[in-house]
Structure formats: structure tokens, C-alpha cells
DNA sequence: GGGAGGGTTCGATAATATTCGAACAATTGA
DNA sequence: TCAATTGTTCGAATATTATCGAACCCTCCC
């Protein structure tokens, strides 16, 4: 794995983005990344604890990355993941915001889990 | 099939909605329904011509309905389908708008098809 | 060179989805 | 009652996806 594929902004496809966001684990990842984006924080994969084996986590992060939702930066033995907030806003204005907002609301109403 | 299942507004789930929207055909259906919603028009299934067999169309309409995106009204031998715009706006503000807008933009840039 | 830390890839399994023809329902109208 | 119109459901084939352990790859550092 020399380079990680990232679609160019213009090549980000709506169905792919929506699909990537349709999984609870990936939604949760986006939610967490969204919080840290507020403070320009980068998260390493290890910090994104979803309670699943790392191979599963890796899979979900790949789906997010390849759909254009996240960017993964190589740094030594670590990978730092960030939301492509600006790119997404430019491509699909309001979409990511609506999704993260919807998640935040749901959190406050119920704190299910799973 | 006596009654068609529709989730209550409060029971509409974000992942299910995003999943339903992640398919190109269903996205196109939503796009078409969105246009006609402007003029309070109801569309029968037959008017939603997606170029697929009716069993396939029926399947996609079911996914949309059961996720809470559309409402299907029985009227004789026909079914009239509408977007649950208000319900969705209340549940996930801005989401549907962002999606339909994104589709509209893409249409203008490229008129692919498929 | 050789661990250790941090992730990815492989492989297999199980679960879900998509697709579409054929058969089936329900309603309307002749 | 019969038949046409509109859709839905069934069934089966195909394809995708999720999941996770095991093996592997890199990089840093001693």
C-alpha cells in the first residue's frame, strides 16, 4: 500500500457518499470526525474506537475514503483521518451538515448504542 | 396487500433513509417526485418511468416507502406516490433539500443517463 | 537486524440486495 | 361475469456487503 486512493472533489459521487453514510458504524465515525474537525484535530485510526476489530474498522474507513468523505494522511506508522468538509460542502452543499446535525439530534433524544 | 407499511415520522431512521437514497434509480425517483411536489402533483407508479420492469420499480418504491421517504396512497387500481417532504424536513432538516439540489446540479453539468 | 506499534489485505462465511419473469391480487368497466 | 389495467409478490439467480481472524507490510527505534 503505497498510496491511498482519494477521489478528486469533482469525482465524488452522490450515490457513493449516501451509501457510505448509510451504515451505523460509518455514520458514527463521521460523527466523531465531525466533532474533532471543529478544533482542526486529526484522528488516527486507533483513536476511532468503534468497538470492532481493526480489520473491520479499516474496511469502513476505506469505504469512507474511497467515497470521498474522508481524507487519510500517512504519517509514519499512523494514518490520520479527517473529514473532507470543504470538498463535500462544495460538491453537495448542506448535505454533510444535515447528516451530522441529524445524528447529533438523535444522540440527545436516545442514547441507544450498538 | 391490504395496507402499505409506512413508518411514523418519529420512527424514520437516518441510516435507512441514506441507504434508500444511495441507489441511482431510487435517487432518480426522488428527483422526479421532488419536481412534481412543487405543484402538489401526485404520480402514479406507471408515470414513474425508469426504464426497468415493473417488478423492479415496485421493489425500489417499496424501499423508499418503508424507509419513510415516500408515501403511497391507494386509489383504485393505482397507487399514487408522493415525497414525505414535510416529515423528512421535520426529522432531518435540510437533508432532502441538499440531496435533491445536488442531483439537480449534477443534471445540469452532465446529462449522462444510465 | 529485529522487534514493536499501527494498519492493511486476504480469505472465508454469512447476510442482504438487486434484478426480472411469471404468477397473482384488486379494482374498474363493459 | 370477464377482461383489462395497475401493481405486488414469489422465486431464483447473481452480486455485493459486512465481519473478523490470520497473515502480512511499513516505519520507527533500539
PDB file of C-alpha atoms (C1' of nucleotides) in Angstrom:
ATOM      1  CA  UNK A   1       0.000   0.000   0.000  1.00  0.00           C
ATOM      2  CA  UNK A   2       1.995   2.898  -1.291  1.00  0.00           C
ATOM      3  CA  UNK A   3      -0.689   5.475  -1.904  1.00  0.00           C
ATOM      4  CA  UNK A   4      -4.237   5.673  -0.722  1.00  0.00           C
ATOM      5  CA  UNK A   5      -6.899   6.379  -3.302  1.00  0.00           C
ATOM      6  CA  UNK A   6      -8.887   9.534  -2.853  1.00  0.00           C
ATOM      7  CA  UNK A   7     -11.363  10.695  -5.474  1.00  0.00           C
ATOM      8  CA  UNK A   8     -10.926  14.236  -6.701  1.00  0.00           C
ATOM      9  CA  UNK A   9     -13.593  16.565  -5.476  1.00  0.00           C
ATOM     10  CA  UNK A  10     -15.325  16.712  -8.821  1.00  0.00           C
ATOM     11  CA  UNK A  11     -15.407  12.938  -8.991  1.00  0.00           C
ATOM     12  CA  UNK A  12     -17.205  12.472  -5.709  1.00  0.00           C
ATOM     13  CA  UNK A  13     -20.453  10.706  -6.491  1.00  0.00           C
ATOM     14  CA  UNK A  14     -23.662  11.314  -4.609  1.00  0.00           C
ATOM     15  CA  UNK A  15     -24.846   7.689  -4.504  1.00  0.00           C
ATOM     16  CA  UNK A  16     -21.457   6.571  -3.212  1.00  0.00           C
ATOM     17  CA  UNK A  17     -21.487   9.211  -0.496  1.00  0.00           C
ATOM     18  CA  UNK A  18     -25.006   8.335   0.576  1.00  0.00           C
ATOM     19  CA  UNK A  19     -24.163   4.670   0.571  1.00  0.00           C
ATOM     20  CA  UNK A  20     -21.085   5.220   2.672  1.00  0.00           C
ATOM     21  CA  UNK A  21     -23.187   7.163   5.138  1.00  0.00           C
ATOM     22  CA  UNK A  22     -25.898   4.531   5.342  1.00  0.00           C
ATOM     23  CA  UNK A  23     -24.007   2.300   7.758  1.00  0.00           C
ATOM     24  CA  UNK A  24     -24.330   2.946  11.505  1.00  0.00           C
ATOM     25  CA  UNK A  25     -20.642   2.414  12.178  1.00  0.00           C
ATOM     26  CA  UNK A  26     -19.564   4.704   9.390  1.00  0.00           C
ATOM     27  CA  UNK A  27     -22.081   7.297  10.487  1.00  0.00           C
ATOM     28  CA  UNK A  28     -20.626   7.157  13.944  1.00  0.00           C
ATOM     29  CA  UNK A  29     -17.158   7.593  12.516  1.00  0.00           C
ATOM     30  CA  UNK A  30     -18.280  10.650  10.611  1.00  0.00           C
ATOM     31  CA  UNK A  31     -19.925  11.965  13.720  1.00  0.00           C
ATOM     32  CA  UNK A  32     -16.734  11.625  15.703  1.00  0.00           C
ATOM     33  CA  UNK A  33     -14.620  13.117  12.944  1.00  0.00           C
ATOM     34  CA  UNK A  34     -17.046  15.955  12.692  1.00  0.00           C
ATOM     35  CA  UNK A  35     -16.609  16.887  16.331  1.00  0.00           C
ATOM     36  CA  UNK A  36     -12.870  16.957  16.079  1.00  0.00           C
ATOM     37  CA  UNK A  37     -12.931  18.884  12.859  1.00  0.00           C
ATOM     38  CA  UNK A  38     -14.221  21.800  14.915  1.00  0.00           C
ATOM     39  CA  UNK A  39     -10.846  22.080  16.523  1.00  0.00           C
ATOM     40  CA  UNK A  40      -8.819  21.075  13.488  1.00  0.00           C
ATOM     41  CA  UNK A  41      -7.921  17.846  15.126  1.00  0.00           C
ATOM     42  CA  UNK A  42      -6.773  14.864  13.185  1.00  0.00           C
ATOM     43  CA  UNK A  43      -7.644  11.454  14.454  1.00  0.00           C
ATOM     44  CA  UNK A  44      -5.573   8.357  13.997  1.00  0.00           C
ATOM     45  CA  UNK A  45      -7.382   5.144  13.245  1.00  0.00           C
ATOM     46  CA  UNK A  46      -6.562   3.869  16.685  1.00  0.00           C
ATOM     47  CA  UNK A  47      -8.343   6.777  18.294  1.00  0.00           C
ATOM     48  CA  UNK A  48     -11.509   5.975  16.412  1.00  0.00           C
ATOM     49  CA  UNK A  49     -12.684   3.315  18.756  1.00  0.00           C
ATOM     50  CA  UNK A  50     -15.845   1.742  17.455  1.00  0.00           C
ATOM     51  CA  UNK A  51     -15.603  -1.473  19.391  1.00  0.00           C
ATOM     52  CA  UNK A  52     -14.895  -3.555  16.330  1.00  0.00           C
ATOM     53  CA  UNK A  53     -11.767  -5.445  15.247  1.00  0.00           C
ATOM     54  CA  UNK A  54      -9.280  -3.322  13.414  1.00  0.00           C
ATOM     55  CA  UNK A  55      -9.796  -5.144  10.151  1.00  0.00           C
ATOM     56  CA  UNK A  56     -13.441  -4.172  10.266  1.00  0.00           C
ATOM     57  CA  UNK A  57     -12.600  -0.609  11.152  1.00  0.00           C
ATOM     58  CA  UNK A  58     -10.106  -0.494   8.331  1.00  0.00           C
ATOM     59  CA  UNK A  59     -12.779  -1.648   5.923  1.00  0.00           C
ATOM     60  CA  UNK A  60     -15.194   1.080   6.947  1.00  0.00           C
ATOM     61  CA  UNK A  61     -12.545   3.738   6.782  1.00  0.00           C
ATOM     62  CA  UNK A  62     -11.725   2.589   3.293  1.00  0.00           C
ATOM     63  CA  UNK A  63     -15.338   2.935   2.211  1.00  0.00           C
ATOM     64  CA  UNK A  64     -15.461   6.441   3.627  1.00  0.00           C
ATOM     65  CA  UNK A  65     -12.186   7.403   1.997  1.00  0.00           C
ATOM     66  CA  UNK A  66     -12.980   5.987  -1.410  1.00  0.00           C
ATOM     67  CA  UNK A  67     -16.355   7.659  -1.480  1.00  0.00           C
ATOM     68  CA  UNK A  68     -14.648  10.999  -0.866  1.00  0.00           C
ATOM     69  CA  UNK A  69     -15.946  11.640   2.605  1.00  0.00           C
ATOM     70  CA  UNK A  70     -12.658  11.414   4.417  1.00  0.00           C
ATOM     71  CA  UNK A  71      -9.020  12.035   3.731  1.00  0.00           C
ATOM     72  CA  UNK A  72      -6.335   9.804   5.145  1.00  0.00           C
ATOM     73  CA  UNK A  73      -2.857  11.178   5.620  1.00  0.00           C
ATOM     74  CA  UNK A  74       0.094   8.863   6.057  1.00  0.00           C
ATOM     75  CA  UNK A  75       2.379   9.820   8.908  1.00  0.00           C
ATOM     76  CA  UNK A  76       4.927   7.247   9.851  1.00  0.00           C
ATOM     77  CA  UNK A  77       3.185   4.162  11.039  1.00  0.00           C
ATOM     78  CA  UNK A  78      -0.010   6.041  11.608  1.00  0.00           C
ATOM     79  CA  UNK A  79      -2.850   7.243   9.453  1.00  0.00           C
ATOM     80  CA  UNK A  80      -4.619  10.429  10.286  1.00  0.00           C
ATOM     81  CA  UNK A  81      -8.178  10.669   9.145  1.00  0.00           C
ATOM     82  CA  UNK A  82     -10.113  13.869   8.575  1.00  0.00           C
ATOM     83  CA  UNK A  83     -13.449  14.789   7.080  1.00  0.00           C
ATOM     84  CA  UNK A  84     -13.310  16.421   3.650  1.00  0.00           C
ATOM     85  CA  UNK A  85     -15.723  19.029   4.904  1.00  0.00           C
ATOM     86  CA  UNK A  86     -14.867  21.724   2.416  1.00  0.00           C
ATOM     87  CA  UNK A  87     -14.806  19.425  -0.572  1.00  0.00           C
ATOM     88  CA  UNK A  88     -18.156  17.956   0.326  1.00  0.00           C
ATOM     89  CA  UNK A  89     -19.657  21.337   1.002  1.00  0.00           C
ATOM     90  CA  UNK A  90     -18.527  22.484  -2.402  1.00  0.00           C
ATOM     91  CA  UNK A  91     -19.849  19.419  -4.120  1.00  0.00           C
ATOM     92  CA  UNK A  92     -23.068  18.855  -2.186  1.00  0.00           C
ATOM     93  CA  UNK A  93     -23.841  21.984  -0.181  1.00  0.00           C
ATOM     94  CA  UNK A  94     -25.604  21.352   3.078  1.00  0.00           C
ATOM     95  CA  UNK A  95     -25.513  17.596   2.832  1.00  0.00           C
ATOM     96  CA  UNK A  96     -22.868  16.742   5.370  1.00  0.00           C
ATOM     97  CA  UNK A  97     -24.160  19.361   7.745  1.00  0.00           C
ATOM     98  CA  UNK A  98     -27.667  17.985   7.586  1.00  0.00           C
ATOM     99  CA  UNK A  99     -26.390  14.494   8.271  1.00  0.00           C
ATOM    100  CA  UNK A 100     -24.186  15.388  11.210  1.00  0.00           C
ATOM    101  CA  UNK A 101     -26.904  17.564  12.646  1.00  0.00           C
ATOM    102  CA  UNK A 102     -29.422  14.761  12.343  1.00  0.00           C
ATOM    103  CA  UNK A 103     -27.058  12.457  14.176  1.00  0.00           C
ATOM    104  CA  UNK A 104     -26.445  14.934  16.942  1.00  0.00           C
ATOM    105  CA  UNK A 105     -30.182  15.363  17.478  1.00  0.00           C
ATOM    106  CA  UNK A 106     -30.753  11.646  17.641  1.00  0.00           C
ATOM    107  CA  UNK A 107     -27.988  11.307  20.214  1.00  0.00           C
ATOM    108  CA  UNK A 108     -29.697  13.676  22.575  1.00  0.00           C
ATOM    109  CA  UNK A 109     -33.085  12.004  22.252  1.00  0.00           C
ATOM    110  CA  UNK A 110     -31.947   8.451  22.722  1.00  0.00           C
ATOM    111  CA  UNK A 111     -28.607   7.046  23.655  1.00  0.00           C
ATOM    112  CA  UNK A 112     -29.083   3.577  22.245  1.00  0.00           C
ATOM    113  CA  UNK A 113     -25.741   2.178  21.288  1.00  0.00           C
ATOM    114  CA  UNK A 114     -24.906  -0.737  19.096  1.00  0.00           C
TER     115      UNK A 114
ATOM    116  CA  UNK B   1     -51.617  -6.398   0.327  1.00  0.00           C
ATOM    117  CA  UNK B   2     -54.307  -4.624   2.207  1.00  0.00           C
ATOM    118  CA  UNK B   3     -52.329  -1.829   3.772  1.00  0.00           C
ATOM    119  CA  UNK B   4     -48.957  -0.469   2.889  1.00  0.00           C
ATOM    120  CA  UNK B   5     -46.454  -0.021   5.673  1.00  0.00           C
ATOM    121  CA  UNK B   6     -45.266   3.483   6.329  1.00  0.00           C
ATOM    122  CA  UNK B   7     -43.064   4.277   9.311  1.00  0.00           C
ATOM    123  CA  UNK B   8     -44.262   7.024  11.586  1.00  0.00           C
ATOM    124  CA  UNK B   9     -42.287  10.191  11.283  1.00  0.00           C
ATOM    125  CA  UNK B  10     -40.507   9.659  14.579  1.00  0.00           C
ATOM    126  CA  UNK B  11     -39.510   6.177  13.528  1.00  0.00           C
ATOM    127  CA  UNK B  12     -37.785   7.231  10.350  1.00  0.00           C
ATOM    128  CA  UNK B  13     -34.166   6.138  10.663  1.00  0.00           C
ATOM    129  CA  UNK B  14     -31.265   8.071   9.216  1.00  0.00           C
ATOM    130  CA  UNK B  15     -29.261   5.056   8.014  1.00  0.00           C
ATOM    131  CA  UNK B  16     -32.327   3.627   6.297  1.00  0.00           C
ATOM    132  CA  UNK B  17     -33.036   6.916   4.562  1.00  0.00           C
ATOM    133  CA  UNK B  18     -29.457   7.308   3.412  1.00  0.00           C
ATOM    134  CA  UNK B  19     -29.392   3.745   2.228  1.00  0.00           C
ATOM    135  CA  UNK B  20     -32.588   4.152   0.270  1.00  0.00           C
ATOM    136  CA  UNK B  21     -31.116   7.231  -1.362  1.00  0.00           C
ATOM    137  CA  UNK B  22     -27.866   5.535  -2.279  1.00  0.00           C
ATOM    138  CA  UNK B  23     -29.257   3.813  -5.333  1.00  0.00           C
ATOM    139  CA  UNK B  24     -29.237   5.667  -8.670  1.00  0.00           C
ATOM    140  CA  UNK B  25     -32.707   4.525  -9.645  1.00  0.00           C
ATOM    141  CA  UNK B  26     -34.211   5.465  -6.316  1.00  0.00           C
ATOM    142  CA  UNK B  27     -32.391   8.758  -6.416  1.00  0.00           C
ATOM    143  CA  UNK B  28     -33.903   9.433  -9.803  1.00  0.00           C
ATOM    144  CA  UNK B  29     -37.334   8.557  -8.473  1.00  0.00           C
ATOM    145  CA  UNK B  30     -36.904  11.015  -5.638  1.00  0.00           C
ATOM    146  CA  UNK B  31     -35.719  13.617  -8.092  1.00  0.00           C
ATOM    147  CA  UNK B  32     -38.802  13.180 -10.222  1.00  0.00           C
ATOM    148  CA  UNK B  33     -41.128  13.162  -7.235  1.00  0.00           C
ATOM    149  CA  UNK B  34     -39.447  16.279  -5.979  1.00  0.00           C
ATOM    150  CA  UNK B  35     -40.197  18.181  -9.154  1.00  0.00           C
ATOM    151  CA  UNK B  36     -43.846  17.292  -9.063  1.00  0.00           C
ATOM    152  CA  UNK B  37     -44.143  18.045  -5.399  1.00  0.00           C
ATOM    153  CA  UNK B  38     -43.647  21.685  -6.351  1.00  0.00           C
ATOM    154  CA  UNK B  39     -47.050  21.687  -7.928  1.00  0.00           C
ATOM    155  CA  UNK B  40     -48.680  19.295  -5.480  1.00  0.00           C
ATOM    156  CA  UNK B  41     -48.826  16.635  -8.114  1.00  0.00           C
ATOM    157  CA  UNK B  42     -49.142  13.004  -7.285  1.00  0.00           C
ATOM    158  CA  UNK B  43     -47.528  10.477  -9.532  1.00  0.00           C
ATOM    159  CA  UNK B  44     -48.798   7.002 -10.194  1.00  0.00           C
ATOM    160  CA  UNK B  45     -46.236   4.250 -10.402  1.00  0.00           C
ATOM    161  CA  UNK B  46     -46.823   3.973 -14.110  1.00  0.00           C
ATOM    162  CA  UNK B  47     -45.842   7.574 -14.616  1.00  0.00           C
ATOM    163  CA  UNK B  48     -42.540   6.975 -12.928  1.00  0.00           C
ATOM    164  CA  UNK B  49     -40.856   5.538 -15.946  1.00  0.00           C
ATOM    165  CA  UNK B  50     -37.380   4.428 -15.060  1.00  0.00           C
ATOM    166  CA  UNK B  51     -36.900   2.019 -17.930  1.00  0.00           C
ATOM    167  CA  UNK B  52     -36.967  -1.030 -15.715  1.00  0.00           C
ATOM    168  CA  UNK B  53     -39.527  -3.836 -15.413  1.00  0.00           C
ATOM    169  CA  UNK B  54     -42.390  -3.051 -13.130  1.00  0.00           C
ATOM    170  CA  UNK B  55     -41.385  -5.651 -10.592  1.00  0.00           C
ATOM    171  CA  UNK B  56     -38.076  -3.868 -10.223  1.00  0.00           C
ATOM    172  CA  UNK B  57     -39.759  -0.496  -9.980  1.00  0.00           C
ATOM    173  CA  UNK B  58     -42.132  -1.866  -7.386  1.00  0.00           C
ATOM    174  CA  UNK B  59     -39.178  -3.071  -5.349  1.00  0.00           C
ATOM    175  CA  UNK B  60     -37.493   0.329  -5.347  1.00  0.00           C
ATOM    176  CA  UNK B  61     -40.696   2.107  -4.462  1.00  0.00           C
ATOM    177  CA  UNK B  62     -41.080  -0.261  -1.558  1.00  0.00           C
ATOM    178  CA  UNK B  63     -37.626   0.562  -0.265  1.00  0.00           C
ATOM    179  CA  UNK B  64     -38.390   4.256  -0.485  1.00  0.00           C
ATOM    180  CA  UNK B  65     -41.732   3.851   1.219  1.00  0.00           C
ATOM    181  CA  UNK B  66     -40.503   1.651   4.034  1.00  0.00           C
ATOM    182  CA  UNK B  67     -37.622   3.961   4.778  1.00  0.00           C
ATOM    183  CA  UNK B  68     -40.091   6.810   5.192  1.00  0.00           C
ATOM    184  CA  UNK B  69     -39.120   8.828   2.146  1.00  0.00           C
ATOM    185  CA  UNK B  70     -42.337   8.409   0.221  1.00  0.00           C
ATOM    186  CA  UNK B  71     -45.984   7.904   0.897  1.00  0.00           C
ATOM    187  CA  UNK B  72     -48.127   5.694  -1.285  1.00  0.00           C
ATOM    188  CA  UNK B  73     -51.837   6.275  -1.479  1.00  0.00           C
ATOM    189  CA  UNK B  74     -54.141   3.593  -2.792  1.00  0.00           C
ATOM    190  CA  UNK B  75     -56.665   4.810  -5.332  1.00  0.00           C
ATOM    191  CA  UNK B  76     -58.493   2.152  -7.203  1.00  0.00           C
ATOM    192  CA  UNK B  77     -56.074   0.094  -9.179  1.00  0.00           C
ATOM    193  CA  UNK B  78     -53.491   2.796  -8.966  1.00  0.00           C
ATOM    194  CA  UNK B  79     -51.019   3.895  -6.356  1.00  0.00           C
ATOM    195  CA  UNK B  80     -50.088   7.492  -6.048  1.00  0.00           C
ATOM    196  CA  UNK B  81     -46.663   8.197  -4.701  1.00  0.00           C
ATOM    197  CA  UNK B  82     -45.527  11.392  -3.054  1.00  0.00           C
ATOM    198  CA  UNK B  83     -42.461  12.549  -1.199  1.00  0.00           C
ATOM    199  CA  UNK B  84     -42.858  12.918   2.563  1.00  0.00           C
ATOM    200  CA  UNK B  85     -41.183  16.265   2.329  1.00  0.00           C
ATOM    201  CA  UNK B  86     -42.548  17.747   5.498  1.00  0.00           C
ATOM    202  CA  UNK B  87     -41.967  14.677   7.602  1.00  0.00           C
ATOM    203  CA  UNK B  88     -38.397  14.405   6.421  1.00  0.00           C
ATOM    204  CA  UNK B  89     -37.768  18.084   6.927  1.00  0.00           C
ATOM    205  CA  UNK B  90     -39.006  17.788  10.474  1.00  0.00           C
ATOM    206  CA  UNK B  91     -36.934  14.746  11.166  1.00  0.00           C
ATOM    207  CA  UNK B  92     -33.748  15.617   9.296  1.00  0.00           C
ATOM    208  CA  UNK B  93     -33.825  19.306   8.446  1.00  0.00           C
ATOM    209  CA  UNK B  94     -32.091  20.185   5.223  1.00  0.00           C
ATOM    210  CA  UNK B  95     -31.266  16.638   4.250  1.00  0.00           C
ATOM    211  CA  UNK B  96     -33.726  16.029   1.456  1.00  0.00           C
ATOM    212  CA  UNK B  97     -33.190  19.515   0.104  1.00  0.00           C
ATOM    213  CA  UNK B  98     -29.457  19.027  -0.046  1.00  0.00           C
ATOM    214  CA  UNK B  99     -29.882  15.743  -1.865  1.00  0.00           C
ATOM    215  CA  UNK B 100     -32.348  16.964  -4.450  1.00  0.00           C
ATOM    216  CA  UNK B 101     -30.296  20.074  -5.004  1.00  0.00           C
ATOM    217  CA  UNK B 102     -27.174  18.021  -5.503  1.00  0.00           C
ATOM    218  CA  UNK B 103     -28.967  15.918  -8.076  1.00  0.00           C
ATOM    219  CA  UNK B 104     -30.284  18.923  -9.909  1.00  0.00           C
ATOM    220  CA  UNK B 105     -26.784  20.409 -10.124  1.00  0.00           C
ATOM    221  CA  UNK B 106     -25.323  17.213 -11.465  1.00  0.00           C
ATOM    222  CA  UNK B 107     -28.014  17.083 -14.116  1.00  0.00           C
ATOM    223  CA  UNK B 108     -27.031  20.452 -15.491  1.00  0.00           C
ATOM    224  CA  UNK B 109     -23.348  19.682 -15.597  1.00  0.00           C
ATOM    225  CA  UNK B 110     -23.585  16.343 -17.287  1.00  0.00           C
ATOM    226  CA  UNK B 111     -26.571  14.633 -18.795  1.00  0.00           C
ATOM    227  CA  UNK B 112     -25.264  11.098 -18.589  1.00  0.00           C
ATOM    228  CA  UNK B 113     -28.181   8.758 -18.217  1.00  0.00           C
ATOM    229  CA  UNK B 114     -27.813   5.114 -17.481  1.00  0.00           C
TER     230      UNK B 114
ATOM    231  C1'  DG C   1      18.813  -6.798  12.093  1.00  0.00           C
ATOM    232  C1'  DG C   2      14.919  -7.366  14.681  1.00  0.00           C
ATOM    233  C1'  DG C   3      11.048  -6.094  17.479  1.00  0.00           C
ATOM    234  C1'  DA C   4       7.010  -3.437  18.337  1.00  0.00           C
ATOM    235  C1'  DG C   5       3.335  -0.445  17.011  1.00  0.00           C
ATOM    236  C1'  DG C   6      -0.266   0.679  13.684  1.00  0.00           C
ATOM    237  C1'  DG C   7      -2.881  -0.629   9.796  1.00  0.00           C
ATOM    238  C1'  DT C   8      -3.979  -3.112   5.558  1.00  0.00           C
ATOM    239  C1'  DT C   9      -5.016  -7.161   2.886  1.00  0.00           C
ATOM    240  C1'  DC C  10      -6.570 -11.909   2.312  1.00  0.00           C
ATOM    241  C1'  DG C  11      -9.828 -15.477   2.675  1.00  0.00           C
ATOM    242  C1'  DA C  12     -13.908 -17.472   4.094  1.00  0.00           C
ATOM    243  C1'  DT C  13     -18.602 -17.178   5.746  1.00  0.00           C
ATOM    244  C1'  DA C  14     -22.952 -15.295   6.389  1.00  0.00           C
ATOM    245  C1'  DA C  15     -26.199 -11.982   5.409  1.00  0.00           C
ATOM    246  C1'  DT C  16     -28.536  -8.694   2.202  1.00  0.00           C
ATOM    247  C1'  DA C  17     -29.661  -6.670  -2.148  1.00  0.00           C
ATOM    248  C1'  DT C  18     -30.724  -6.401  -6.996  1.00  0.00           C
ATOM    249  C1'  DT C  19     -32.930  -7.988 -10.894  1.00  0.00           C
ATOM    250  C1'  DC C  20     -36.661  -9.705 -13.596  1.00  0.00           C
ATOM    251  C1'  DG C  21     -40.092 -13.064 -15.362  1.00  0.00           C
ATOM    252  C1'  DA C  22     -44.085 -15.391 -14.021  1.00  0.00           C
ATOM    253  C1'  DA C  23     -47.906 -15.788 -11.241  1.00  0.00           C
ATOM    254  C1'  DC C  24     -51.069 -13.490  -8.524  1.00  0.00           C
ATOM    255  C1'  DA C  25     -54.334  -9.798  -6.484  1.00  0.00           C
ATOM    256  C1'  DA C  26     -57.609  -5.897  -6.552  1.00  0.00           C
ATOM    257  C1'  DT C  27     -60.429  -2.666  -8.906  1.00  0.00           C
ATOM    258  C1'  DT C  28     -62.928  -0.825 -12.669  1.00  0.00           C
ATOM    259  C1'  DG C  29     -65.863  -1.074 -16.651  1.00  0.00           C
ATOM    260  C1'  DA C  30     -68.013  -3.292 -20.463  1.00  0.00           C
TER     261       DA C  30
ATOM    262  C1'  DT D   1     -69.039 -12.316 -15.266  1.00  0.00           C
ATOM    263  C1'  DC D   2     -64.979 -11.365 -17.969  1.00  0.00           C
ATOM    264  C1'  DA D   3     -61.339  -8.934 -19.132  1.00  0.00           C
ATOM    265  C1'  DA D   4     -58.271  -5.144 -18.922  1.00  0.00           C
ATOM    266  C1'  DT D   5     -55.490  -2.182 -16.059  1.00  0.00           C
ATOM    267  C1'  DT D   6     -52.166  -1.472 -12.252  1.00  0.00           C
ATOM    268  C1'  DG D   7     -49.258  -3.097  -9.212  1.00  0.00           C
ATOM    269  C1'  DT D   8     -47.498  -6.523  -5.862  1.00  0.00           C
ATOM    270  C1'  DT D   9     -45.466 -10.848  -4.573  1.00  0.00           C
ATOM    271  C1'  DC D  10     -42.849 -15.058  -5.401  1.00  0.00           C
ATOM    272  C1'  DG D  11     -38.842 -17.482  -6.686  1.00  0.00           C
ATOM    273  C1'  DA D  12     -34.379 -17.995  -8.199  1.00  0.00           C
ATOM    274  C1'  DA D  13     -30.033 -16.411  -9.913  1.00  0.00           C
ATOM    275  C1'  DT D  14     -26.452 -13.147  -9.251  1.00  0.00           C
ATOM    276  C1'  DA D  15     -23.892  -9.809  -6.987  1.00  0.00           C
ATOM    277  C1'  DT D  16     -22.437  -7.002  -3.023  1.00  0.00           C
ATOM    278  C1'  DT D  17     -21.510  -6.329   1.575  1.00  0.00           C
ATOM    279  C1'  DA D  18     -20.204  -6.967   6.366  1.00  0.00           C
ATOM    280  C1'  DT D  19     -17.459  -9.288   9.537  1.00  0.00           C
ATOM    281  C1'  DC D  20     -13.321 -10.886  11.628  1.00  0.00           C
ATOM    282  C1'  DG D  21      -9.111 -13.746  12.360  1.00  0.00           C
ATOM    283  C1'  DA D  22      -4.700 -14.584  10.395  1.00  0.00           C
ATOM    284  C1'  DA D  23      -1.077 -13.166   7.851  1.00  0.00           C
ATOM    285  C1'  DC D  24       1.306  -9.500   6.114  1.00  0.00           C
ATOM    286  C1'  DC D  25       3.542  -4.744   5.278  1.00  0.00           C
ATOM    287  C1'  DC D  26       5.812  -0.349   6.843  1.00  0.00           C
ATOM    288  C1'  DT D  27       8.087   2.560   9.690  1.00  0.00           C
ATOM    289  C1'  DC D  28      10.430   3.834  13.698  1.00  0.00           C
ATOM    290  C1'  DC D  29      13.830   2.834  17.006  1.00  0.00           C
ATOM    291  C1'  DC D  30      16.977   0.139  19.871  1.00  0.00           C
TER     292       DC D  30
END
